[in-house]
């Protein structure tokens, strides 16, 4: 039966594929793809765990006290029967060999399919056997964990796909595009799937500028978040269409719907090809104003793709992704130094803006850290507050960045500053990091210093920031969150998350004007920079530097090429001063 689920459009494009529903069972396992040459050993791993559980249950039966209730023995028989079911073993083998799922993933996928069959049974006794099956699978999973140690994706997990929207399944797997459906995905999960096989993402929770959505956009993969109940309504292997432009998910589409969306998908690809011709065109407005279009990146290896996408530098390297999901084993100075150098080298001499660690809120260092670890995570210990609370870790990062700066143009950016005391402490830590390098006789470079303006308090006192810093970068994602008191990751209030709110525009405009008046560089690096409906407005307000997902650059460049800033100026100020800017922009 065809049906649609509505969510938030967070990453444009159309994806059509079969659903891979993860982590909807109560058993949380890691999902990753194996290499084709690992199929046999992975099947063997599943088989060994199953055999070990069979032995364990048999032993339990043998050692059962004489006075134990008879039902217990019968129950163990049921579990043994389930374990020895050849259909179960066969299905698991298929998920491993055809889809290249790791054994745990194969097992939980099959569990979900069988659970559904149990749910549909009329006989109550049989229906209740689902719980037995779950227990058996859980036992196998526990065994795998014990026997195989912590489950992590192999470092050599195949880099299956480049960062284009044209996703292909892993070599050796069936040629069906796959779309990932999950209740929630942490940014670290998303990175794990980066360059892998998924043609699209659907999550039940999340807002437009949640970090999960941001990573999906940076991967240029169609995604819908906040599609409530998606992970319950969509079943394993269902055909699904993701319309990342409209925020709609269509499940089990009819042939005619499929045909319509395949057509739209092809149109999207043609548009991309057309835009690709602008890659080497300088970003100049019609009245000759030069505009800098920069890339936001999450990984040091993202540089070359950013250059290919037409970026003239990196405006925001979110370094926290180097630190996440490492179970507290944070990268040391050498490892970070190598990562920052890789980012510089990848940008072929163009400037790279490195932002110091911004963890906390919806970017926990580890999955183990519960979401509600802090009472109010977005207002708690995150970004610069986190770094200043752990100065040794902060200086390790600063030393690594300073050393990398000897090899290229680095701009150093600090997130979420609000107080003068924070600015002073930050700069003191930087001086200390330089002294530590001097004491070691190490070579390091000079960096321009920048502050992110992402708290209203910072925007309102921007002039004092300009005394300390060489440049500013407006983080509109957080600026909107904190101005409007809307948790950017909460889909329940996503409709109130409004970049066009007059209060937000006024803050953005004032920061741009103040920086321009003092002849200091100012950039917008939040999602607003890549939002085509905002390009002309920002140009009119005097912005000349935009940093965004590489995938957006050429579309924004097209807007720049069509703009006349002389004419936009008075219009932009009228928009900003109006009660309903969105209406004036025709949105
Ligand atoms: C922002 O807040 O706009 C920003 C660019 O930083 P992040 O999205 O990483 O919080
Ligand atoms: Mg931010």
Coordinates of N, CA and C in Angstrom, one line a residue, residues 271-284 291 293 303-312 348 350 550-558 561:
X271 N 20.3 19.5 -14.1 CA 20.5 20.8 -13.5 C 21.9 20.8 -12.9
X272 N 22.3 19.8 -12.2 CA 23.7 19.7 -11.7 C 24.7 19.8 -12.8
X273 N 24.5 19.1 -13.9 CA 25.4 19.1 -15.0 C 25.5 20.6 -15.5
X274 N 24.4 21.2 -15.6 CA 24.4 22.6 -16.2 C 25.2 23.5 -15.2
X275 N 24.9 23.4 -13.9 CA 25.6 24.2 -13.0 C 27.2 24.0 -13.0
X276 N 27.5 22.7 -13.3 CA 28.9 22.4 -13.3 C 29.8 23.2 -14.2
X277 N 29.1 23.8 -15.2 CA 29.8 24.6 -16.2 C 30.3 26.0 -15.5
X278 N 29.7 26.3 -14.4 CA 30.1 27.5 -13.7 C 31.3 27.4 -12.8
X279 N 31.8 26.2 -12.8 CA 32.9 25.9 -11.8 C 34.1 26.9 -11.9
X280 N 34.5 27.2 -13.1 CA 35.7 28.1 -13.2 C 35.3 29.5 -13.4
X281 N 34.0 29.8 -13.4 CA 33.6 31.2 -13.6 C 33.9 32.0 -12.3
X282 N 34.6 33.2 -12.4 CA 34.8 33.9 -11.1 C 33.4 34.4 -10.6
X283 N 33.3 34.4 -9.2 CA 32.1 34.8 -8.6 C 32.0 36.3 -8.5
X284 N 31.6 36.9 -9.6 CA 31.5 38.4 -9.6 C 30.0 38.8 -9.8
X291 N 32.9 38.2 -4.9 CA 32.3 37.4 -3.8 C 33.1 36.1 -3.5
X293 N 33.3 32.4 -2.3 CA 32.4 31.3 -2.0 C 33.3 30.2 -1.4
X303 N 38.9 18.3 1.5 CA 39.4 19.4 0.7 C 39.3 19.2 -0.8
X304 N 39.8 18.1 -1.4 CA 39.8 18.0 -2.8 C 38.4 18.1 -3.4
X305 N 37.4 17.5 -2.7 CA 36.0 17.6 -3.2 C 35.5 19.0 -3.2
X306 N 35.9 19.8 -2.2 CA 35.5 21.2 -2.1 C 36.1 21.9 -3.2
X307 N 37.4 21.7 -3.6 CA 38.0 22.4 -4.7 C 37.3 22.0 -6.0
X308 N 36.9 20.7 -6.1 CA 36.2 20.3 -7.3 C 34.9 21.0 -7.4
X309 N 34.3 21.3 -6.3 CA 32.9 21.9 -6.3 C 33.0 23.4 -6.5
X310 N 34.2 23.9 -6.6 CA 34.4 25.4 -7.0 C 34.7 26.3 -5.8
X311 N 35.0 25.7 -4.6 CA 35.4 26.5 -3.4 C 36.7 27.2 -3.6
X312 N 36.8 28.4 -3.1 CA 38.1 29.1 -3.2 C 38.8 29.1 -1.8
X348 N 45.2 23.1 -1.8 CA 46.2 23.6 -2.8 C 46.5 25.1 -2.6
X350 N 45.0 27.4 -1.0 CA 43.9 28.3 -0.6 C 43.7 28.3 0.9
X550 N 29.9 22.3 0.1 CA 30.4 22.4 -1.3 C 29.3 22.2 -2.3
X551 N 28.4 21.3 -2.0 CA 27.3 21.0 -3.0 C 26.5 22.2 -3.3
X552 N 26.5 23.2 -2.5 CA 25.6 24.4 -2.7 C 26.3 25.5 -3.5
X553 N 27.7 25.4 -3.6 CA 28.5 26.5 -4.1 C 28.0 27.0 -5.5
X554 N 27.9 26.1 -6.4 CA 27.6 26.5 -7.8 C 26.2 27.1 -7.9
X555 N 25.2 26.6 -7.1 CA 23.9 27.2 -7.2 C 23.9 28.6 -6.6
X556 N 24.7 28.8 -5.6 CA 24.8 30.2 -5.0 C 25.6 31.1 -6.0
X557 N 26.6 30.5 -6.6 CA 27.4 31.3 -7.6 C 26.4 31.8 -8.7
X558 N 25.5 31.0 -9.1 CA 24.6 31.4 -10.1 C 23.8 32.6 -9.7
X561 N 26.1 35.7 -9.8 CA 26.3 36.2 -11.1 C 25.1 37.0 -11.6

